[in-house]
PDB file of C-alpha atoms and ligand atoms in Angstrom:
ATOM      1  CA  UNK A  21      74.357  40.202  38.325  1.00 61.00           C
ATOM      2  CA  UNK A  22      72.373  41.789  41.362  1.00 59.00           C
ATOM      3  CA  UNK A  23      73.834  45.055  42.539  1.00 85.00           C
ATOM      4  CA  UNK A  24      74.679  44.907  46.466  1.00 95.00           C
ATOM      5  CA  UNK A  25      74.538  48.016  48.075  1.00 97.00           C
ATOM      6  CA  UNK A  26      76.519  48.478  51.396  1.00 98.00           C
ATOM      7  CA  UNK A  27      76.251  51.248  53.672  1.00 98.00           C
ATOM      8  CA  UNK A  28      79.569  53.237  55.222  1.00 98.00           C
ATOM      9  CA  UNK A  29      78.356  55.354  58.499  1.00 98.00           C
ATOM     10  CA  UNK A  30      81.872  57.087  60.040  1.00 97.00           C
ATOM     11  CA  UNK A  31      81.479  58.796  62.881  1.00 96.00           C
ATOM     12  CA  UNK A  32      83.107  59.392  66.587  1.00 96.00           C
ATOM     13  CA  UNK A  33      80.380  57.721  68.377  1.00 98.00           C
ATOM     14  CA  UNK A  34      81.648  59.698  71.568  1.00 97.00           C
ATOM     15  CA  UNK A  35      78.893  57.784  72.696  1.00 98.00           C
ATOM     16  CA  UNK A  36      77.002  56.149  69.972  1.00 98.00           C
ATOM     17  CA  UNK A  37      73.505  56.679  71.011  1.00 98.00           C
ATOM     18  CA  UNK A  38      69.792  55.840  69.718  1.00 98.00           C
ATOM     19  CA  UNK A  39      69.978  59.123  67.316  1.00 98.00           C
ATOM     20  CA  UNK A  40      72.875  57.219  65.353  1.00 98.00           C
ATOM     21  CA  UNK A  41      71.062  53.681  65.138  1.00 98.00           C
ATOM     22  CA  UNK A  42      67.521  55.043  64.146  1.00 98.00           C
ATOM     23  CA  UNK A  43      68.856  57.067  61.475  1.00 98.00           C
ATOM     24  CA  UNK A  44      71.181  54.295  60.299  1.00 98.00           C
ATOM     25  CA  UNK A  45      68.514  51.587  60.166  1.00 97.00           C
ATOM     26  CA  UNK A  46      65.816  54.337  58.383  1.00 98.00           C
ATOM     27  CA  UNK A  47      68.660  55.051  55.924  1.00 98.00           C
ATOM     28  CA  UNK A  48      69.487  51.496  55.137  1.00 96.00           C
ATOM     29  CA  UNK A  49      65.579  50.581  54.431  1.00 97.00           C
ATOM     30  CA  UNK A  50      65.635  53.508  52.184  1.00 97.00           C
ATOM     31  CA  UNK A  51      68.644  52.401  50.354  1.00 97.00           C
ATOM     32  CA  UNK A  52      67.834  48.672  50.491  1.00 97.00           C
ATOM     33  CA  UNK A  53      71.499  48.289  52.208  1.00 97.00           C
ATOM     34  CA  UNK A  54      72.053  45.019  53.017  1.00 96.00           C
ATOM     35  CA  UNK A  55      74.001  45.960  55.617  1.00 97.00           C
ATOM     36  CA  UNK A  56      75.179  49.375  57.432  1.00 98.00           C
ATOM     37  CA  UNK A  57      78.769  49.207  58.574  1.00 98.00           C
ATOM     38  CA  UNK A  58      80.059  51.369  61.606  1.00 98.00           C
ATOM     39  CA  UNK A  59      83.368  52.927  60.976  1.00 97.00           C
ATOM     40  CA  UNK A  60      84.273  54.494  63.831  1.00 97.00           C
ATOM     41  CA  UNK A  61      86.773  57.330  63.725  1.00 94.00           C
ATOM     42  CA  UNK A  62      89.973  58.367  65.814  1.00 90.00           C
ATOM     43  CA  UNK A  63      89.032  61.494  65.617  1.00 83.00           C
ATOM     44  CA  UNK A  64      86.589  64.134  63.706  1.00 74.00           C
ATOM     45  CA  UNK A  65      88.631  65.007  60.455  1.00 66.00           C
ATOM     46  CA  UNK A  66      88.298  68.490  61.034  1.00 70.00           C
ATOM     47  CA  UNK A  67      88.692  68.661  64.872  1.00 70.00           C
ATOM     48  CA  UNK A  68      91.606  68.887  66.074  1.00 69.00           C
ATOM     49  CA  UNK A  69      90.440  67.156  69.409  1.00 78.00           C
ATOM     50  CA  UNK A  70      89.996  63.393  70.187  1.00 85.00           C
ATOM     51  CA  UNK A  71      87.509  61.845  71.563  1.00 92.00           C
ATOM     52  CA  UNK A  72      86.637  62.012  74.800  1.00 93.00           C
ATOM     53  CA  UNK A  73      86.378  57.856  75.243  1.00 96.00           C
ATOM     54  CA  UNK A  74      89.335  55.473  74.124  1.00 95.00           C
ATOM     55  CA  UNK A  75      89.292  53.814  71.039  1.00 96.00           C
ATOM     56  CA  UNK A  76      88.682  50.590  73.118  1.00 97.00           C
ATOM     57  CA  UNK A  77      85.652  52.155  74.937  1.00 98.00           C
ATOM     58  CA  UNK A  78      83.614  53.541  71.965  1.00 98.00           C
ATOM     59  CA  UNK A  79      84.193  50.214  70.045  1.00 98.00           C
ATOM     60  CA  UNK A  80      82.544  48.006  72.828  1.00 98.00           C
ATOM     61  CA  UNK A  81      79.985  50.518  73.254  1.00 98.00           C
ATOM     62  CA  UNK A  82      79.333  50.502  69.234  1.00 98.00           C
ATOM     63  CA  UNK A  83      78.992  46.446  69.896  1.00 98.00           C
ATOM     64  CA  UNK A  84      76.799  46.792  72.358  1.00 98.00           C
ATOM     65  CA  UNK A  85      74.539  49.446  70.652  1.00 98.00           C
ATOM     66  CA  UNK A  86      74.425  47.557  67.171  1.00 98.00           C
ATOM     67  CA  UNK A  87      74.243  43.829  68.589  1.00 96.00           C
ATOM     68  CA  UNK A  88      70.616  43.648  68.095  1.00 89.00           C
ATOM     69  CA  UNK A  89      70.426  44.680  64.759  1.00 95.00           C
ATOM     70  CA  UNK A  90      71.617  41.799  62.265  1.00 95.00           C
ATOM     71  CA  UNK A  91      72.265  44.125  59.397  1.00 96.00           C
ATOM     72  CA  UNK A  92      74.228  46.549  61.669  1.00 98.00           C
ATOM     73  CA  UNK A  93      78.529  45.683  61.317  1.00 98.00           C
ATOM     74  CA  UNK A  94      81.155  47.204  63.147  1.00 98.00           C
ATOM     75  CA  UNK A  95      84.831  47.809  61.536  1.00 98.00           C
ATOM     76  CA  UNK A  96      87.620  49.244  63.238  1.00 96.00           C
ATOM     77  CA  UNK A  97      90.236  49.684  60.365  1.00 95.00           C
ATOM     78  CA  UNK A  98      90.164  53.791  60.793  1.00 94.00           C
ATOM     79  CA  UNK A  99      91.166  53.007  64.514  1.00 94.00           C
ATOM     80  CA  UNK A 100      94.051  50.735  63.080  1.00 92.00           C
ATOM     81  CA  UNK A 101      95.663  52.789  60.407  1.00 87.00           C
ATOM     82  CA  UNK A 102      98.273  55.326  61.376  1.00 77.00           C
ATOM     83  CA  UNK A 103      97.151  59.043  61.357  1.00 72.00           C
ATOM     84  CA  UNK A 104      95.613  60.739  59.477  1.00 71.00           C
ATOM     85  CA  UNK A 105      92.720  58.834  57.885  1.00 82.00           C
ATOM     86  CA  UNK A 106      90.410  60.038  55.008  1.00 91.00           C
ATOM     87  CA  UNK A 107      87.393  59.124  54.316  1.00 95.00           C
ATOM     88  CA  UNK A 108      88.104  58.217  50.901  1.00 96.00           C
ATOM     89  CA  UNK A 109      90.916  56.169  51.667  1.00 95.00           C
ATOM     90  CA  UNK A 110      88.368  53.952  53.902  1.00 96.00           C
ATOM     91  CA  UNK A 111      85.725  54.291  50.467  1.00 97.00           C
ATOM     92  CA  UNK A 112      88.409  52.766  48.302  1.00 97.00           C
ATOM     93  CA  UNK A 113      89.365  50.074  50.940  1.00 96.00           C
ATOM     94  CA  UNK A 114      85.828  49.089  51.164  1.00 97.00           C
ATOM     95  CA  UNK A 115      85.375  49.095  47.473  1.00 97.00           C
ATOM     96  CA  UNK A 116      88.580  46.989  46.755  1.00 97.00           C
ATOM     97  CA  UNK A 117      87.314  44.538  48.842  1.00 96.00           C
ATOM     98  CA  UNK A 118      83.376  44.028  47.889  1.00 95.00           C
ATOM     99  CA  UNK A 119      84.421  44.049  44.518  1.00 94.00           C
ATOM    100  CA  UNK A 120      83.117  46.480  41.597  1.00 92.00           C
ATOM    101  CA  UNK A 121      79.565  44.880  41.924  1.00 94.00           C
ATOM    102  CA  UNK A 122      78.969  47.017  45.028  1.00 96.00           C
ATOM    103  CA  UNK A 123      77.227  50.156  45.349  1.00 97.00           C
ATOM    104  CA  UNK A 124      78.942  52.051  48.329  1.00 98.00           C
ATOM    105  CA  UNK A 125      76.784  54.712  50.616  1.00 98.00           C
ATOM    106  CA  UNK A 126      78.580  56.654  52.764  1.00 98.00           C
ATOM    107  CA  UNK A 127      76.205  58.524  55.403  1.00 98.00           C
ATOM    108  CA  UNK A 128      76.426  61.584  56.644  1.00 98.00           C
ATOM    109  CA  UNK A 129      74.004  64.175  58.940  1.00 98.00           C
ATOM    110  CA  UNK A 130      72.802  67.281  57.934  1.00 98.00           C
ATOM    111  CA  UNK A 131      75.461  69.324  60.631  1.00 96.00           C
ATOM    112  CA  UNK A 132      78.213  68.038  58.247  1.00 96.00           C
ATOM    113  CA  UNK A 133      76.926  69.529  54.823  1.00 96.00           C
ATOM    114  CA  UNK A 134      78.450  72.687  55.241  1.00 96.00           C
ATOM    115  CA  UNK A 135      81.873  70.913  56.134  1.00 95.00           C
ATOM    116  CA  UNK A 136      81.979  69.009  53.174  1.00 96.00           C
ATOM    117  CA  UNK A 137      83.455  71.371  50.970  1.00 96.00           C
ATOM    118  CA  UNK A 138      87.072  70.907  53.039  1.00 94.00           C
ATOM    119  CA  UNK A 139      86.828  67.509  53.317  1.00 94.00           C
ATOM    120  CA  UNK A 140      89.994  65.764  51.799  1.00 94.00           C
ATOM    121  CA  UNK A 141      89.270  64.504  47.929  1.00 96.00           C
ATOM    122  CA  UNK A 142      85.791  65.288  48.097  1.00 97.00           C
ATOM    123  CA  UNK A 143      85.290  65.727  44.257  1.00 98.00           C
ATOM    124  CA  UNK A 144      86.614  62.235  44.255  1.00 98.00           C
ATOM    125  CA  UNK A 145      84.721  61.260  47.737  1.00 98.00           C
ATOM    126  CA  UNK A 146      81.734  62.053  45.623  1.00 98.00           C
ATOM    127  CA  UNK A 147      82.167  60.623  42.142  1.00 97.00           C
ATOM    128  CA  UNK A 148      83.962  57.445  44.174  1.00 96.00           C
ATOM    129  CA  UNK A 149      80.694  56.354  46.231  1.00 97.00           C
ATOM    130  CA  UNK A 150      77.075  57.666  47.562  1.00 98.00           C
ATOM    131  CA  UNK A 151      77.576  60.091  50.195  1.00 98.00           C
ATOM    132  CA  UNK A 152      74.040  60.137  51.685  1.00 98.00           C
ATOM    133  CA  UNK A 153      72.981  63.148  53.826  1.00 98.00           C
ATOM    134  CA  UNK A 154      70.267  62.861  56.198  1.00 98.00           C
ATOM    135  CA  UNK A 155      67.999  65.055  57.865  1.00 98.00           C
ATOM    136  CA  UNK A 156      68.989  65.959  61.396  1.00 97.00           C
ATOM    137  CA  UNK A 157      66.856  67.976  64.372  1.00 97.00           C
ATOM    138  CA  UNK A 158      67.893  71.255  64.705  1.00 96.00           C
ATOM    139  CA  UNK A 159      69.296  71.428  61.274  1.00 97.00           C
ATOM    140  CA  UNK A 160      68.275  72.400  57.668  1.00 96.00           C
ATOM    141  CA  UNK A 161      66.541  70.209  55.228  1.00 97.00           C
ATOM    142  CA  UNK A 162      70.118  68.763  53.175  1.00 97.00           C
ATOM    143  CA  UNK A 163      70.651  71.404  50.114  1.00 97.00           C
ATOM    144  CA  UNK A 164      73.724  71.247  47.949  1.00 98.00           C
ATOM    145  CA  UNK A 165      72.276  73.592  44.973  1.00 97.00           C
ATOM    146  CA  UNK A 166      74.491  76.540  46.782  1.00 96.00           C
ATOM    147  CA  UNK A 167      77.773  74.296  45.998  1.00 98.00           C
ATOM    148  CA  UNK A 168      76.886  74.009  42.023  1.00 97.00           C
ATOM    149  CA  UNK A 169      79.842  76.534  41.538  1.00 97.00           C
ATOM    150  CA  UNK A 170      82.427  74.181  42.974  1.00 97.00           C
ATOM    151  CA  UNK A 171      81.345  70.611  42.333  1.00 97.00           C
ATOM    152  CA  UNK A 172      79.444  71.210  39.152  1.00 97.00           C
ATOM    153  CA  UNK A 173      75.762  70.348  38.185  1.00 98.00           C
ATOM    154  CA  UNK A 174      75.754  66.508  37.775  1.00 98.00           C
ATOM    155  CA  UNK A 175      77.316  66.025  41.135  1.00 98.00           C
ATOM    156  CA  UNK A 176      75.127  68.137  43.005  1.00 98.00           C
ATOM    157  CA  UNK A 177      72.242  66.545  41.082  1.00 98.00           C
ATOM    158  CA  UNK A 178      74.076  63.093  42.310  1.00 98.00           C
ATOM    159  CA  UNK A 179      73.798  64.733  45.648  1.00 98.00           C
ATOM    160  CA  UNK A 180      70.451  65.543  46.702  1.00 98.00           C
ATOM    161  CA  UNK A 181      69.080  62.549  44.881  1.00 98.00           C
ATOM    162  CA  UNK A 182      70.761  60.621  47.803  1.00 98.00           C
ATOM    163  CA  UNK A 183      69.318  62.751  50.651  1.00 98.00           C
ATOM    164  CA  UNK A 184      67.379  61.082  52.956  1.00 98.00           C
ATOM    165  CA  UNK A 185      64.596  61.825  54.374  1.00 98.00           C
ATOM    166  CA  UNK A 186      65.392  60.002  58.064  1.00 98.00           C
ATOM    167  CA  UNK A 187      63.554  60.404  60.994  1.00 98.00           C
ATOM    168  CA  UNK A 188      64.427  63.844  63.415  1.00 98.00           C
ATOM    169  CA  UNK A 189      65.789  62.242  66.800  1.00 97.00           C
ATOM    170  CA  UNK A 190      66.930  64.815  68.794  1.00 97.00           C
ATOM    171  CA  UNK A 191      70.165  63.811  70.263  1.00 98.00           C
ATOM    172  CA  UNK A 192      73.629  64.466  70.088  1.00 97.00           C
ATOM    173  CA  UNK A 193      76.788  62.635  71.802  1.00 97.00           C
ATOM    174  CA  UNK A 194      78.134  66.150  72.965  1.00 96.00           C
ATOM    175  CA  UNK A 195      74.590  66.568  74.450  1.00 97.00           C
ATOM    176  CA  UNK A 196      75.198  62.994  76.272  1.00 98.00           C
ATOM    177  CA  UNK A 197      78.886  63.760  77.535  1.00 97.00           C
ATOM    178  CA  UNK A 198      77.248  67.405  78.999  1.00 97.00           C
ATOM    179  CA  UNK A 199      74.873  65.656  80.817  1.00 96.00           C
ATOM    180  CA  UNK A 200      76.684  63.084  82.239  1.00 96.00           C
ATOM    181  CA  UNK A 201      79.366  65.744  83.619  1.00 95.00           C
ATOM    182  CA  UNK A 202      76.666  67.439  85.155  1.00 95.00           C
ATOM    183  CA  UNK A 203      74.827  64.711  86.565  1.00 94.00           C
ATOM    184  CA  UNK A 204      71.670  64.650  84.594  1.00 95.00           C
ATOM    185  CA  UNK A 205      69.641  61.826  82.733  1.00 94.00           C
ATOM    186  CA  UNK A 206      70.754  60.329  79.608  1.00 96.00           C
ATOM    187  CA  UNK A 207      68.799  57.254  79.758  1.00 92.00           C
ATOM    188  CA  UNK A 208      66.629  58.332  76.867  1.00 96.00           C
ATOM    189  CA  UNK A 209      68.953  59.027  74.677  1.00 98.00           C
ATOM    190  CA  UNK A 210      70.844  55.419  74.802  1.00 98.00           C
ATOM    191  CA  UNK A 211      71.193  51.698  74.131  1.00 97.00           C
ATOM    192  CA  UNK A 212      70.373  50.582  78.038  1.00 96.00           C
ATOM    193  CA  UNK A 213      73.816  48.449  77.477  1.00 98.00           C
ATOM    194  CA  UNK A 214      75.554  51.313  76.725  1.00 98.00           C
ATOM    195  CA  UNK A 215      74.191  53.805  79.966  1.00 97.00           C
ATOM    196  CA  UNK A 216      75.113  50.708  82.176  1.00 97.00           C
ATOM    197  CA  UNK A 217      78.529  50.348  80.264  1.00 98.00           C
ATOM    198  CA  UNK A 218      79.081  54.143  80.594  1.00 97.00           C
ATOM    199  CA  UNK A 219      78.185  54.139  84.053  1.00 96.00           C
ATOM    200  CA  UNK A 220      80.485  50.946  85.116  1.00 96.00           C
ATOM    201  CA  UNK A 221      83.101  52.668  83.545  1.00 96.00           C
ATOM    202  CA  UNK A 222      82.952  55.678  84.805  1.00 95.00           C
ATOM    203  CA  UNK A 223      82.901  57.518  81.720  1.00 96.00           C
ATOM    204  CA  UNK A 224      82.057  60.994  80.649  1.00 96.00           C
ATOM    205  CA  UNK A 225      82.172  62.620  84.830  1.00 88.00           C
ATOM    206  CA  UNK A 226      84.946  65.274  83.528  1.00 78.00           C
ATOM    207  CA  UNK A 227      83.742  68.143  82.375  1.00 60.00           C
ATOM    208  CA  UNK A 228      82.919  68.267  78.935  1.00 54.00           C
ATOM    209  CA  UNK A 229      85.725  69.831  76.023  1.00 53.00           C
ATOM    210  CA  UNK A 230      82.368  71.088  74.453  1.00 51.00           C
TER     211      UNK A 230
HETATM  212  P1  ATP B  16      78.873  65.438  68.556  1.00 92.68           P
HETATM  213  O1  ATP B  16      77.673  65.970  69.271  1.00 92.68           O
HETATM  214  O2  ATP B  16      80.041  65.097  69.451  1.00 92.68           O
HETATM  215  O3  ATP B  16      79.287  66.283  67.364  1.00 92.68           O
HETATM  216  P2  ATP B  16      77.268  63.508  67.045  1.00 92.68           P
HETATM  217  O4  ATP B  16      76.072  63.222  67.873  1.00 92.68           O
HETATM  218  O5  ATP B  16      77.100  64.414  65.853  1.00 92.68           O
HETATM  219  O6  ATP B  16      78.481  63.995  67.952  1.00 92.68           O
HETATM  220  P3  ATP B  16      79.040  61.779  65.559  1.00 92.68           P
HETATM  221  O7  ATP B  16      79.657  60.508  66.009  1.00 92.68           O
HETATM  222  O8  ATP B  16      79.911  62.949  65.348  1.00 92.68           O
HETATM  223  O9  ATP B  16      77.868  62.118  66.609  1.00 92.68           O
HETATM  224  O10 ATP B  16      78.150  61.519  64.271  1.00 92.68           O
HETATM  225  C1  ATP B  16      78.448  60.598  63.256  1.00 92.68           C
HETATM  226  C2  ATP B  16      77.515  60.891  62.093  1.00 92.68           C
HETATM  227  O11 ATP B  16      76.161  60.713  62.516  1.00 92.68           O
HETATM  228  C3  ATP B  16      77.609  62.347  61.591  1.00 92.68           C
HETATM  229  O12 ATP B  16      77.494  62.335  60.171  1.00 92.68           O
HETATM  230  C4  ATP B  16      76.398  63.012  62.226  1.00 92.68           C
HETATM  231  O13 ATP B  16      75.946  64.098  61.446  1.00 92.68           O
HETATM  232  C5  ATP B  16      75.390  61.871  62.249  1.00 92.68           C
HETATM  233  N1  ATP B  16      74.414  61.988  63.327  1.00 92.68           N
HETATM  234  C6  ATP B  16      74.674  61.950  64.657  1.00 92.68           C
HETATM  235  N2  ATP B  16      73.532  62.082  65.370  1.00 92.68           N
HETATM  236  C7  ATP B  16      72.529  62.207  64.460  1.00 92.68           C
HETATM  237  C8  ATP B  16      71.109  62.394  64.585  1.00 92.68           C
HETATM  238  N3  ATP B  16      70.506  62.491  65.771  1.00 92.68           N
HETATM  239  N4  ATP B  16      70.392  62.502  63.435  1.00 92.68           N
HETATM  240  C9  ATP B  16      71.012  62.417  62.220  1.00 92.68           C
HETATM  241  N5  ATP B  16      72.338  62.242  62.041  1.00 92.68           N
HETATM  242  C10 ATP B  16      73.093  62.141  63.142  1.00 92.68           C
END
């Protein structure tokens, strides 16, 4: 039986931008994904903020962004499910549904490594799919060796066999909603559908949260 491998990339997206698809489609080469699923979140799981966009907004902006790119999927079940929503609860959804045949990825940027520690279940986050880290500019090469002590050899082993290596694109969406509330260029940094979506909609003039 041939092995699929799907990968899981959670996230705000508050915008998406080209930093998120780049990364996504470099990780899924380097995986051999068949196909890289957008999960967008309602909120970070250890913000206590939301989103600056609506649930509505970052999901047609997430369509927009990924439409070109046939192995790129969105799914909104995070945005459907009453709060609050775990990561592995979304693993094990995924898993019950492609079946025991599929190898699950779940990616991650560098900035999160050091948050991983409190994420909810992450012993069984970890032994439960591939969580993927990948390089990010302005942040550390991906190292788990200092979290031996808590998760144990083998799954830090498990670990930084699955970093990736992805290119360093140098944008961030709190970046984006900074510039936008102070009037400068973003064009660079997104999907030209999304900048003209953004701008029909008006979205992102406030001043940013941070
Ligand atoms: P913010 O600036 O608001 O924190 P963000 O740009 O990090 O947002 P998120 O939606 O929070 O965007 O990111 C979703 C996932 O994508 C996270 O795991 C994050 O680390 C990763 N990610 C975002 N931008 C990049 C990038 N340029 N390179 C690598 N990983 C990225």
């Amino acid at each position: 039986m041939i092995e699929r491998k799907i990968a899981l990339f959670g996230g705000t997206f508050d915008p998406i931008h080209l930093g998120h698809t780049t990364v996504a489609a470099a990780a899924a080469e380097h995986i051999r994904a068949e196909k890289i699923v957008f999960i967008p979140a309602r909120r970070s799981p250890l913000k206590d903020t939301f989103p600056e966009a609506g649930d509505d907004d970052r999901v047609k902006m997430i369509t927009l962004a990924i439409a070109e790119n046939k192995k790129f999927q969105l799914n909104d079940c995070e945005l459907k499910k009453a709060e609050p929503g775990y990561t592995i609860e979304t693993v094990r959804k995924f898993q019950t549904d492609f079946g025991s045949e599929t190898s699950l990825y779940w990616l991650v940027g560098a900035d999160t490594i050091d948050e991983l520690p409190r994420w909810y279940r992450i012993v069984e986050l970890i032994d439960q799919c591939n969580i993927c880290a990948m390089y990010r500019a302005g942040c550390k090469a991906p190292d788990f060796t200092k979290f031996t002590h808590i998760w144990g050899l083998q799954r830090v082993q498990k670990l930084q066999q699955n970093v990736i290596q992805t290119p360093l694109i140098d944008i961030s969406s709190s970046e984006i909603r900074h510039r936008l509330a102070t009037g400068q260029d973003v064009t660079d940094m997104l999907h030209s559908p999304v900048a003209d979506y953004i701008r029909e909609h008006g979205l992102y003039h406030s001043k940013p949260k941070n």
